């Protein structure tokens, strides 16, 4: 048997510090002999250690680097943190980048744990139901981690046996064969009812296997070019299978869409029926480990604005990542992502209104005009008086005012007029100030917010990170149908999601989409404007339909999904990065070989004997 010396650490080491879940109990077994795994308790410990591994991307500054930067939806914020990933800087993003090797190691440790558990459980004389359940959990996660690695690195080693004695070499498996292994593992889970329909919070259910299998088939079937089809081993039945497995999840009584899009992201809505698979965190510090600190990364410098200071509710502003200007521009007026007039997801995904919490820096009315600041007073009697009070609306950021001017290189100007309105909505008293650079302050992604931490400096959060939810399942089905030309079913599945996203009659629509007004309570729903017809979809070219689906995934899943993988599977990474993100020289930085990450150099250096470099490293990285 080939054994993976270099980056797969013996799985007994994984069983230390397994983090909390509602169902996890810690077992410190780092000094246990391998015989421990030959017991039900040992297998349970292995499985629990694998669940704890799922936290790694979201317990620090990791997920947004490899999943969101360098795409059409997100860009770096203040400073240079993340520029390597976002701007494809050759000197910083290469085979020696530390995060790549850490990520590679973490996932192969998890795969090693799966292999160890699977090796021991197969010969156990235990209850068949328990054996099948634990086997299915481990095969699900082996498929999950292999799929994640393959999408980013392409051909990868696929060890299927436990590590007992170190060997020094294992060849990379071609992508088409990796797909076969992933599908084989997931079919064991999805086709034979080895996973339960209902499970404890955070544990894998059969719906998660069906959803992932649908996603795997869609990814393999998304290939357009002959090269991609050959590499992935695309099959004629892929899209049919993607739709079939997605429909299984949709038909399950275990899952249901939240009626209000915003309710998905309520901090304490951890039992939402829309969620299919989640990574658990908790308020209990004993079990929360490093917690989920992602609440800090998308928050800009609100505390430096008039009438504001840092507080718990508004978050700790690390300012690492922000949405691109395209995301925040209005679709109907400036060809942005969201239709802010009809699609509530824009307003419900981003915090764009702040209420004054600092009486000491509230601006006063004046008739002075000074440089880039224009201060207007509608009544001379107000001169010298505060424009608003603590508790009043003091900042409203309107998407229409994001006026990034595309440059010839496809980027945006660093400085632009981005109007922020300061004043009380109750009295419609406004002052318009020019923000010289919007890189310091922007609407905050509410999906990551964690406004009930114990103090303003507290980093660990308790928000769960939802890996899969039913909203995405509908979009997988819609895309699979549309790619086959079955536009009636594609429209049906799309409209379930788009109608949910519409403003409802009686719902308050803020002034985000209104130039001269404070918002309104709608008398009628915007569902009609959000509905797409079979004819609408049929009128699109195949390429236009793919772009439409990528836009729709962006509107529904912004900040949740691995956007880099999505663009890559559709062979759209370079095109959409250059069109919607690239700043300055980044449009020239990105190259065709960036569709794969480099194999970590630490891994290659430990191969003995190594193969030819072109066998061990991805094209373009050597």
Coordinates of C-alpha atoms in Angstrom, one line a residue:
X1 CA 0.0 0.0 0.0
X2 CA 1.2 3.5 -0.8
X3 CA 1.5 5.6 2.4
X4 CA 1.5 9.3 2.4
X5 CA 4.6 10.5 4.3
X6 CA 4.8 14.1 3.6
X7 CA 1.6 15.8 4.2
X8 CA -0.7 13.3 5.8
X9 CA 0.0 13.2 9.5
X10 CA -0.9 10.0 11.3
X11 CA -4.6 10.3 12.2
X12 CA -4.2 9.6 15.9
X13 CA -2.9 13.2 16.1
X14 CA -6.2 14.5 14.8
X15 CA -8.1 13.4 17.9
X16 CA -6.7 16.0 20.1
X17 CA -8.6 19.3 20.7
X18 CA -11.7 18.3 18.7
X19 CA -13.9 21.3 19.0
X20 CA -17.4 21.7 20.2
X21 CA -20.5 20.7 18.5
X22 CA -23.8 19.9 20.2
X23 CA -23.0 16.2 19.8
X24 CA -19.3 16.1 20.3
X25 CA -17.5 14.9 23.4
X26 CA -13.8 15.4 23.6
X27 CA -11.5 12.4 23.9
X28 CA -7.8 13.1 24.3
X29 CA -6.2 10.1 22.6
X30 CA -3.0 11.4 21.1
X31 CA -1.0 8.8 23.1
X32 CA -3.4 5.9 22.3
X33 CA -2.2 2.9 20.5
X34 CA -3.7 2.1 17.1
X35 CA -5.8 -0.6 18.8
X36 CA -8.0 2.2 20.1
X37 CA -9.4 2.6 16.6
X38 CA -10.5 -1.0 16.7
X39 CA -13.3 0.0 19.1
X40 CA -16.6 1.8 18.6
X41 CA -15.3 4.5 20.9
X42 CA -12.2 4.9 18.7
X43 CA -14.3 5.2 15.5
X44 CA -16.6 7.8 17.1
X45 CA -13.5 9.8 18.1
X46 CA -12.1 9.6 14.6
X47 CA -15.4 10.8 13.1
X48 CA -15.7 13.6 15.6
X49 CA -12.2 14.8 14.8
X50 CA -13.2 15.0 11.2
X51 CA -16.2 17.2 12.0
X52 CA -13.8 19.5 14.0
X53 CA -11.6 19.8 10.9
X54 CA -14.5 21.5 9.1
X55 CA -13.9 24.6 11.2
X56 CA -10.5 25.3 9.9
X57 CA -11.4 27.7 7.0
X58 CA -13.7 29.8 9.1
X59 CA -11.7 30.1 12.4
X60 CA -9.2 32.6 11.0
X61 CA -8.2 34.5 7.9
X62 CA -8.4 31.7 5.4
X63 CA -11.7 31.2 3.6
X64 CA -11.9 34.6 2.1
X65 CA -8.4 34.4 0.8
X66 CA -8.8 31.3 -1.3
X67 CA -12.6 31.3 -1.9
X68 CA -13.5 35.0 -2.4
X69 CA -10.5 37.0 -3.3
X70 CA -9.6 37.2 -7.0
X71 CA -13.2 36.9 -8.1
X72 CA -15.9 39.2 -9.4
X73 CA -17.6 39.7 -6.0
X74 CA -14.9 40.5 -3.5
X75 CA -11.6 42.5 -3.3
X76 CA -9.1 43.5 -0.7
X77 CA -10.1 46.4 1.5
X78 CA -7.6 48.5 3.5
X79 CA -3.9 47.9 3.4
X80 CA -2.3 45.1 1.4
X81 CA -3.6 42.2 3.4
X82 CA -4.8 39.6 0.8
X83 CA -3.4 41.4 -2.2
X84 CA -1.5 38.3 -3.2
X85 CA -4.7 36.3 -3.6
X86 CA -6.9 39.1 -4.9
X87 CA -4.5 40.6 -7.4
X88 CA -2.6 37.4 -8.4
X89 CA 0.8 38.8 -7.4
X90 CA 3.4 36.4 -8.6
X91 CA 5.9 37.3 -5.9
X92 CA 3.5 36.5 -3.1
X93 CA 1.1 33.9 -4.5
X94 CA 3.2 30.9 -5.6
X95 CA 4.0 27.4 -4.5
X96 CA 5.7 28.7 -1.3
X97 CA 2.7 30.6 0.0
X98 CA 2.2 29.3 3.5
X99 CA -1.6 29.2 3.5
X100 CA -1.6 26.8 0.5
X101 CA 0.5 24.2 2.4
X102 CA -1.4 24.7 5.6
X103 CA -4.7 24.1 3.8
X104 CA -3.2 21.1 1.9
X105 CA -2.1 19.6 5.2
X106 CA -5.3 20.2 7.0
X107 CA -7.4 18.6 4.4
X108 CA -5.1 15.6 4.0
X109 CA -5.0 15.1 7.7
X110 CA -8.8 14.9 7.6
X111 CA -8.6 12.4 4.7
X112 CA -6.1 10.4 6.7
X113 CA -8.6 10.2 9.5
X114 CA -11.3 9.0 7.2
X115 CA -9.0 6.3 5.8
X116 CA -8.0 5.1 9.3
X117 CA -11.6 4.9 10.5
X118 CA -12.7 3.1 7.3
X119 CA -9.9 0.6 7.6
X120 CA -10.8 -0.4 11.1
X121 CA -14.6 -0.3 10.9
X122 CA -15.0 -2.7 8.0
X123 CA -14.0 -5.7 10.1
X124 CA -15.8 -4.8 13.3
X125 CA -18.5 -7.1 14.6
X126 CA -20.9 -4.3 15.6
X127 CA -24.4 -3.2 14.8
X128 CA -24.9 -2.9 11.0
X129 CA -26.8 0.3 11.3
X130 CA -24.0 2.0 13.4
X131 CA -21.3 0.7 11.0
X132 CA -23.1 1.9 7.9
X133 CA -23.7 5.3 9.5
X134 CA -20.2 5.9 10.6
X135 CA -18.8 4.5 7.3
X136 CA -21.1 6.9 5.4
X137 CA -20.0 9.9 7.4
X138 CA -16.4 9.1 6.8
X139 CA -16.9 8.5 3.0
X140 CA -18.9 11.7 2.8
X141 CA -16.1 13.7 4.3
X142 CA -13.4 12.0 2.2
X143 CA -15.4 13.0 -0.9
X144 CA -15.9 16.5 0.5
X145 CA -12.2 17.2 1.1
X146 CA -11.1 15.6 -2.1
X147 CA -13.6 17.6 -4.1
X148 CA -12.4 20.8 -2.4
X149 CA -8.8 20.0 -3.1
X150 CA -9.4 18.9 -6.7
X151 CA -11.3 22.1 -7.6
X152 CA -8.4 24.2 -6.5
X153 CA -5.3 22.1 -7.3
X154 CA -6.5 19.8 -10.2
X155 CA -4.8 16.4 -10.2
X156 CA -4.0 15.5 -6.6
X157 CA -2.9 12.4 -4.6
X158 CA -5.8 10.3 -3.6
X159 CA -4.7 8.0 -0.7
X160 CA -7.4 5.5 0.2
X161 CA -5.5 3.6 2.9
X162 CA -4.5 4.5 6.5
X163 CA -0.9 5.6 7.3
X164 CA 1.0 3.0 9.2
X165 CA 4.5 3.1 7.8
X166 CA 5.8 6.1 6.0
X167 CA 6.5 5.8 2.3
X168 CA 8.0 8.7 0.4
X169 CA 5.9 8.9 -2.8
X170 CA 2.4 8.8 -4.1
X171 CA 1.5 9.9 -7.6
X172 CA -1.1 12.5 -8.4
X173 CA -4.4 11.0 -9.6
X174 CA -5.8 12.6 -12.8
X175 CA -8.9 14.8 -12.3
X176 CA -11.3 12.5 -14.1
X177 CA -10.3 9.6 -11.8
X178 CA -10.7 11.9 -8.7
X179 CA -14.2 12.6 -9.8
X180 CA -14.9 8.8 -10.0
X181 CA -13.7 8.3 -6.5
X182 CA -15.7 11.2 -5.1
X183 CA -18.9 10.0 -6.9
X184 CA -18.3 6.4 -5.6
X185 CA -18.0 7.6 -2.0
X186 CA -21.1 9.9 -2.3
X187 CA -23.2 7.3 -3.9
X188 CA -22.6 5.0 -1.0
X189 CA -24.0 7.7 1.2
X190 CA -26.9 8.9 -1.1
X191 CA -28.1 5.8 -2.8
X192 CA -28.2 3.3 0.0
X193 CA -29.8 5.3 2.8
X194 CA -26.7 4.8 5.0
X195 CA -27.1 8.4 6.2
X196 CA -30.1 9.4 8.2
X197 CA -32.8 11.7 6.9
X198 CA -32.8 13.6 10.3
X199 CA -29.7 14.0 12.5
X200 CA -28.4 16.0 15.4
X201 CA -27.5 19.6 14.6
X202 CA -24.3 19.7 12.5
X203 CA -24.1 16.1 11.6
X204 CA -24.3 14.9 8.1
X205 CA -27.7 13.9 6.7
X206 CA -28.6 12.1 3.5
X207 CA -29.6 15.5 2.1
X208 CA -26.1 16.8 2.4
X209 CA -24.7 13.8 0.4
X210 CA -27.4 14.4 -2.3
X211 CA -26.7 18.1 -2.4
X212 CA -23.0 17.5 -2.7
X213 CA -23.5 14.8 -5.4
X214 CA -25.6 17.2 -7.4
X215 CA -22.9 19.8 -7.1
X216 CA -20.2 17.4 -8.2
X217 CA -22.2 16.3 -11.2
X218 CA -22.9 20.0 -12.1
X219 CA -19.2 20.8 -11.8
X220 CA -18.1 18.0 -14.0
X221 CA -20.9 18.8 -16.5
X222 CA -20.2 22.5 -16.6
X223 CA -17.2 22.0 -18.8
X224 CA -17.5 23.9 -22.1
X225 CA -14.1 23.6 -23.8
X226 CA -12.9 20.3 -25.2
X227 CA -9.9 20.4 -22.9
X228 CA -12.0 20.9 -19.8
X229 CA -14.3 18.1 -20.8
X230 CA -11.4 15.7 -21.3
X231 CA -9.7 16.7 -18.1
X232 CA -12.9 16.3 -16.0
X233 CA -14.1 13.3 -17.8
X234 CA -17.5 14.9 -18.5
X235 CA -20.3 12.5 -19.1
X236 CA -23.5 13.0 -21.1
X237 CA -25.6 12.2 -18.1
X238 CA -23.9 14.6 -15.6
X239 CA -26.5 17.4 -15.9
X240 CA -29.4 15.0 -15.7
X241 CA -27.8 13.5 -12.5
X242 CA -27.2 16.9 -11.1
X243 CA -30.8 17.9 -11.5
X244 CA -32.0 14.5 -10.2
X245 CA -30.1 14.6 -6.9
X246 CA -31.0 18.3 -6.4
X247 CA -34.7 17.4 -6.8
X248 CA -34.3 14.7 -4.1
X249 CA -33.2 17.3 -1.6
X250 CA -36.0 19.7 -2.7
X251 CA -38.6 17.0 -2.3
X252 CA -37.5 16.1 1.2
X253 CA -39.7 17.2 4.0
X254 CA -36.5 17.8 6.1
X255 CA -35.8 21.1 4.3
X256 CA -37.8 24.2 3.6
X257 CA -36.9 27.7 2.4
X258 CA -37.2 30.5 4.9
X259 CA -40.0 32.8 3.8
X260 CA -37.9 35.9 4.5
X261 CA -34.4 35.9 3.1
X262 CA -33.0 37.8 6.0
X263 CA -34.2 35.2 8.5
X264 CA -31.6 32.7 7.2
X265 CA -28.9 34.8 8.8
X266 CA -30.4 35.6 12.2
X267 CA -27.7 34.8 14.7
X268 CA -29.7 32.4 16.7
X269 CA -31.5 30.7 13.8
X270 CA -29.2 27.7 14.0
X271 CA -32.0 25.2 13.4
X272 CA -33.3 26.7 10.2
X273 CA -34.9 24.1 7.9
X274 CA -33.1 25.7 5.0
X275 CA -29.7 24.7 6.2
X276 CA -28.5 21.3 4.9
X277 CA -24.9 21.3 6.3
X278 CA -23.4 23.7 8.7
X279 CA -20.2 24.2 10.7
X280 CA -21.2 24.6 14.3
X281 CA -20.0 27.3 16.8
X282 CA -21.3 28.1 20.2
X283 CA -21.5 30.9 22.8
X284 CA -20.0 28.5 25.3
X285 CA -16.3 29.4 25.4
X286 CA -15.3 26.0 26.7
X287 CA -16.4 24.4 23.4
X288 CA -15.9 27.3 20.9
X289 CA -12.2 27.1 20.4
X290 CA -11.1 30.0 18.2
X291 CA -14.7 30.6 17.3
X292 CA -15.8 32.2 14.1
X293 CA -14.0 35.6 13.7
X294 CA -15.2 36.3 10.2
X295 CA -17.5 39.1 11.6
X296 CA -14.4 41.3 11.7
X297 CA -13.1 40.9 8.2
X298 CA -15.8 42.7 6.2
X299 CA -16.4 45.6 8.6
X300 CA -15.0 49.0 7.5
X301 CA -14.0 52.0 9.5
X302 CA -17.4 53.2 10.7
X303 CA -16.0 54.5 14.0
X304 CA -14.2 57.3 12.1
X305 CA -17.4 58.7 10.7
X306 CA -19.3 61.7 12.3
X307 CA -21.7 60.7 15.0
X308 CA -20.1 57.2 15.4
X309 CA -17.7 55.4 17.7
X310 CA -16.8 51.7 17.9
X311 CA -19.4 49.5 19.7
X312 CA -20.3 45.9 20.0
X313 CA -23.4 46.0 17.8
X314 CA -21.6 47.5 14.8
X315 CA -18.6 45.2 15.1
X316 CA -14.9 45.2 15.2
X317 CA -13.5 46.7 12.0
X318 CA -10.5 44.8 10.7
X319 CA -11.3 45.9 7.1
X320 CA -9.8 42.9 5.3
X321 CA -12.3 42.2 2.6
X322 CA -15.0 44.2 0.8
X323 CA -17.4 43.6 -2.0
X324 CA -16.4 44.9 -5.4
X325 CA -18.0 48.1 -6.7
X326 CA -20.0 46.1 -9.2
X327 CA -21.7 44.3 -6.4
X328 CA -22.8 47.6 -4.8
X329 CA -23.9 49.4 -8.0
X330 CA -27.6 49.3 -8.9
X331 CA -28.3 46.8 -11.7
X332 CA -31.0 48.8 -13.5
X333 CA -29.2 52.1 -13.4
X334 CA -25.5 51.2 -13.4
X335 CA -25.4 47.6 -14.6
X336 CA -24.5 46.3 -11.1
X337 CA -25.3 43.0 -9.5
X338 CA -28.5 43.7 -7.6
X339 CA -31.8 45.3 -8.7
X340 CA -32.2 47.3 -5.5
X341 CA -35.7 48.4 -6.5
X342 CA -37.2 44.9 -6.7
X343 CA -34.6 42.4 -5.2
X344 CA -34.5 42.6 -1.4
X345 CA -31.4 40.4 -1.2
X346 CA -29.2 43.4 -1.8
X347 CA -30.6 45.3 1.2
X348 CA -30.8 42.2 3.4
X349 CA -27.3 41.0 2.6
X350 CA -25.6 44.3 3.4
X351 CA -25.8 46.8 6.3
X352 CA -26.0 50.2 4.7
X353 CA -27.5 52.3 7.6
X354 CA -25.8 53.4 10.8
X355 CA -27.4 55.0 13.8
X356 CA -25.5 57.6 15.8
X357 CA -23.9 56.3 19.0
X358 CA -21.5 59.1 19.9
X359 CA -22.8 62.5 21.0
X360 CA -19.3 64.0 21.0
X361 CA -18.7 64.1 17.3
X362 CA -22.1 64.8 15.8
X363 CA -21.6 67.5 13.1
X364 CA -23.5 70.9 13.4
X365 CA -25.3 72.8 10.8
X366 CA -23.2 75.5 9.1
X367 CA -23.1 77.5 5.9
X368 CA -19.4 76.9 5.4
X369 CA -18.1 75.3 2.3
X370 CA -14.7 73.8 2.6
X371 CA -12.8 72.0 -0.2
X372 CA -14.3 68.6 -0.9
X373 CA -16.9 69.0 1.8
X374 CA -20.2 70.6 1.0
X375 CA -22.3 71.5 4.1
X376 CA -25.8 72.7 3.5
X377 CA -28.3 74.1 6.0
X378 CA -32.0 74.4 5.0
X379 CA -32.7 76.9 7.7
X380 CA -30.3 79.6 9.0
X381 CA -31.8 79.2 12.5
X382 CA -30.2 75.7 12.7
X383 CA -26.7 77.1 12.3
X384 CA -24.4 75.7 15.0
X385 CA -26.9 73.1 16.2
X386 CA -26.4 69.3 15.9
X387 CA -27.7 67.8 12.8
X388 CA -29.1 64.8 14.6
X389 CA -29.1 63.1 18.0
X390 CA -27.8 59.8 19.3
X391 CA -30.1 57.1 18.1
X392 CA -30.9 59.0 14.8
X393 CA -29.9 57.7 11.5
X394 CA -26.6 59.3 10.7
X395 CA -25.2 57.4 7.8
X396 CA -27.0 56.0 4.8
X397 CA -24.9 54.4 2.0
X398 CA -26.7 54.3 -1.3
X399 CA -25.6 51.8 -3.9
X400 CA -26.5 54.2 -6.7
X401 CA -23.7 56.6 -5.6
X402 CA -21.0 54.1 -6.2
X403 CA -19.5 55.7 -9.3
X404 CA -16.4 53.7 -10.0
X405 CA -15.3 54.7 -13.5
X406 CA -13.9 51.8 -15.5
X407 CA -10.4 52.4 -16.7
X408 CA -8.9 51.0 -19.9
X409 CA -7.2 48.3 -18.0
X410 CA -10.6 47.1 -16.6
X411 CA -10.0 48.5 -13.1
X412 CA -11.5 51.3 -11.1
X413 CA -10.2 54.7 -10.1
X414 CA -8.8 54.7 -6.6
X415 CA -10.6 57.9 -5.7
X416 CA -14.1 58.7 -6.7
X417 CA -17.2 60.6 -5.5
X418 CA -19.0 58.2 -3.3
X419 CA -21.7 60.1 -1.5
X420 CA -22.6 59.2 2.0
X421 CA -25.6 60.9 3.5
X422 CA -25.4 62.1 7.0
X423 CA -28.6 63.2 8.8
X424 CA -31.8 62.2 10.4
X425 CA -34.2 60.3 8.1
X426 CA -37.0 61.5 10.4
X427 CA -36.4 65.1 9.3
X428 CA -34.8 64.6 6.0
X429 CA -31.9 66.8 6.9
X430 CA -28.9 65.8 4.8
X431 CA -25.4 66.8 4.3
X432 CA -23.5 65.3 1.4
X433 CA -19.8 64.7 1.9
X434 CA -17.3 63.4 -0.5
X435 CA -15.4 60.4 0.6
X436 CA -12.0 60.6 -1.0
X437 CA -11.6 56.8 -1.0
X438 CA -14.3 54.3 -0.3
X439 CA -11.7 51.7 0.5
X440 CA -12.1 52.5 4.2
X441 CA -15.8 52.3 4.6
X442 CA -18.5 50.3 2.8
X443 CA -21.7 48.5 3.4
X444 CA -21.1 45.5 5.7
X445 CA -21.9 41.9 4.8
X446 CA -24.6 41.0 7.4
X447 CA -24.2 37.3 6.7
X448 CA -20.9 37.4 8.8
X449 CA -22.1 39.9 11.5
X450 CA -21.9 38.9 15.1
X451 CA -23.3 41.8 17.2
X452 CA -23.7 40.1 20.6
X453 CA -20.1 39.5 21.6
X454 CA -19.2 40.3 25.2
X455 CA -17.0 43.3 24.4
X456 CA -15.8 45.4 21.5
X457 CA -12.4 43.7 21.3
X458 CA -13.7 40.1 21.4
X459 CA -12.7 38.2 18.4
X460 CA -14.2 34.7 18.5
X461 CA -17.8 34.6 17.2
X462 CA -20.5 32.0 17.6
X463 CA -22.2 32.3 14.2
X464 CA -22.5 29.0 12.4
X465 CA -21.1 28.9 8.8
X466 CA -23.6 27.3 6.5
X467 CA -21.9 25.1 4.0
X468 CA -25.0 24.0 2.0
X469 CA -28.5 25.4 2.1
X470 CA -31.7 24.8 0.1
X471 CA -31.5 28.1 -1.7
X472 CA -28.4 26.8 -3.5
X473 CA -30.0 23.4 -4.2
X474 CA -32.7 25.2 -6.2
X475 CA -30.0 27.0 -8.2
X476 CA -28.1 23.8 -8.9
X477 CA -31.3 22.3 -10.3
X478 CA -32.1 25.4 -12.3
X479 CA -28.6 25.6 -13.9
X480 CA -28.6 21.9 -14.6
X481 CA -32.0 22.1 -16.4
X482 CA -31.0 25.3 -18.3
X483 CA -27.7 23.9 -19.5
X484 CA -29.8 21.0 -21.0
X485 CA -32.2 23.4 -22.7
X486 CA -35.1 22.4 -20.3
X487 CA -36.0 26.1 -19.8
X488 CA -39.5 25.5 -18.3
X489 CA -38.1 23.6 -15.4
X490 CA -35.1 26.0 -15.1
X491 CA -37.5 29.0 -14.8
X492 CA -39.6 27.1 -12.3
X493 CA -36.7 26.5 -10.0
X494 CA -35.3 29.9 -10.4
X495 CA -38.6 31.6 -9.7
X496 CA -39.0 29.9 -6.3
X497 CA -35.8 31.6 -5.3
X498 CA -36.4 34.9 -7.0
X499 CA -40.0 35.3 -5.7
X500 CA -38.6 34.7 -2.2
X501 CA -36.1 37.5 -2.9
X502 CA -38.8 40.0 -3.9
X503 CA -40.1 42.7 -1.6
X504 CA -43.5 41.7 -0.2
X505 CA -46.6 43.8 0.1
X506 CA -46.5 45.6 3.4
X507 CA -42.7 45.3 3.6
X508 CA -40.6 48.4 4.2
X509 CA -38.1 49.1 1.4
X510 CA -35.4 51.5 2.6
X511 CA -34.1 54.5 0.7
X512 CA -31.2 52.5 -0.7
X513 CA -32.8 52.6 -4.1
X514 CA -34.4 56.0 -3.9
X515 CA -32.7 59.3 -4.8
X516 CA -35.0 61.8 -3.1
X517 CA -36.9 60.0 -0.5
X518 CA -36.8 58.0 2.8
X519 CA -38.1 54.7 1.6
X520 CA -41.7 53.4 1.6
X521 CA -44.0 50.6 2.8
X522 CA -44.8 48.8 -0.4
X523 CA -48.5 48.3 -1.3
X524 CA -47.7 45.5 -3.7
X525 CA -45.1 42.9 -4.0
X526 CA -42.2 43.1 -6.5
X527 CA -42.6 39.4 -7.4
X528 CA -43.8 40.1 -10.9
X529 CA -40.7 42.1 -11.6
X530 CA -38.5 39.3 -10.2
X531 CA -40.1 36.5 -12.2
X532 CA -38.3 35.1 -15.2
X533 CA -40.1 33.2 -17.9
X534 CA -39.1 30.2 -20.0
X535 CA -39.0 32.6 -23.0
X536 CA -36.5 34.9 -21.1
X537 CA -34.2 32.0 -20.6
X538 CA -34.6 30.5 -24.1
X539 CA -33.7 33.9 -25.6
X540 CA -30.2 33.7 -24.0
X541 CA -27.2 32.1 -25.7
X542 CA -25.6 29.3 -23.6
X543 CA -22.9 31.7 -22.6
X544 CA -25.4 34.3 -21.5
X545 CA -27.3 31.7 -19.5
X546 CA -24.2 30.8 -17.6
X547 CA -23.5 34.4 -16.8
X548 CA -27.1 34.9 -15.7
X549 CA -26.8 31.9 -13.4
X550 CA -23.4 33.1 -12.0
X551 CA -25.1 36.5 -11.3
X552 CA -28.0 34.8 -9.6
X553 CA -25.7 32.7 -7.5
X554 CA -23.9 35.9 -6.6
X555 CA -27.1 37.5 -5.4
X556 CA -28.3 34.5 -3.4
X557 CA -25.0 33.3 -2.0
X558 CA -22.7 36.3 -1.8
X559 CA -20.2 35.6 1.0
X560 CA -21.3 32.1 1.6
X561 CA -20.2 30.1 -1.4
X562 CA -16.7 29.4 -2.8
X563 CA -16.9 31.9 -5.6
X564 CA -13.5 31.1 -7.0
X565 CA -14.6 27.5 -7.6
X566 CA -17.8 28.6 -9.2
X567 CA -16.1 30.9 -11.7
X568 CA -13.5 28.2 -12.4
X569 CA -16.0 25.4 -13.1
X570 CA -17.8 27.6 -15.6
X571 CA -14.4 28.6 -17.2
X572 CA -15.2 32.3 -16.4
X573 CA -12.5 33.1 -13.8
X574 CA -10.3 35.3 -16.0
X575 CA -13.1 37.0 -17.9
X576 CA -15.2 38.0 -14.9
X577 CA -12.2 39.0 -12.7
X578 CA -11.0 41.4 -15.4
X579 CA -14.5 42.8 -16.0
X580 CA -15.6 43.3 -12.4
X581 CA -12.6 43.4 -10.1
X582 CA -9.2 43.9 -11.5
X583 CA -7.5 47.1 -10.2
X584 CA -4.4 48.6 -11.8
X585 CA -2.0 46.0 -13.0
X586 CA -4.1 43.0 -11.7
X587 CA -5.8 42.7 -15.0
X588 CA -2.4 41.8 -16.5
X589 CA -1.3 39.7 -13.5
X590 CA -3.9 37.0 -13.9
X591 CA -2.9 34.4 -16.4
X592 CA -4.6 31.3 -17.8
X593 CA -2.5 29.1 -15.5
X594 CA -4.2 30.8 -12.5
X595 CA -7.2 28.5 -12.9
X596 CA -5.2 26.1 -10.7
X597 CA -3.4 26.8 -7.5
X598 CA 0.3 25.7 -7.3
X599 CA 1.0 22.4 -5.6
X600 CA 2.7 23.4 -2.3
X601 CA 6.5 23.3 -2.7
X602 CA 6.9 21.7 0.7
X603 CA 5.0 18.7 -0.6
X604 CA 7.2 18.5 -3.7
X605 CA 10.4 18.9 -1.8
X606 CA 9.6 15.9 0.4
X607 CA 9.0 13.5 -2.5
X608 CA 11.7 10.9 -2.7
X609 CA 12.3 10.2 -5.5
X610 CA 10.3 13.0 -7.1
X611 CA 8.8 12.7 -10.5
X612 CA 9.4 15.2 -13.3
X613 CA 8.5 18.7 -12.2
X614 CA 5.8 18.8 -14.9
X615 CA 4.3 15.7 -13.3
X616 CA 4.4 17.1 -9.7
X617 CA 3.5 20.8 -10.3
X618 CA 0.7 22.5 -12.3
X619 CA 1.5 24.1 -15.6
X620 CA 2.6 27.7 -15.3
X621 CA 3.9 27.4 -11.7
X622 CA 7.4 26.0 -12.7

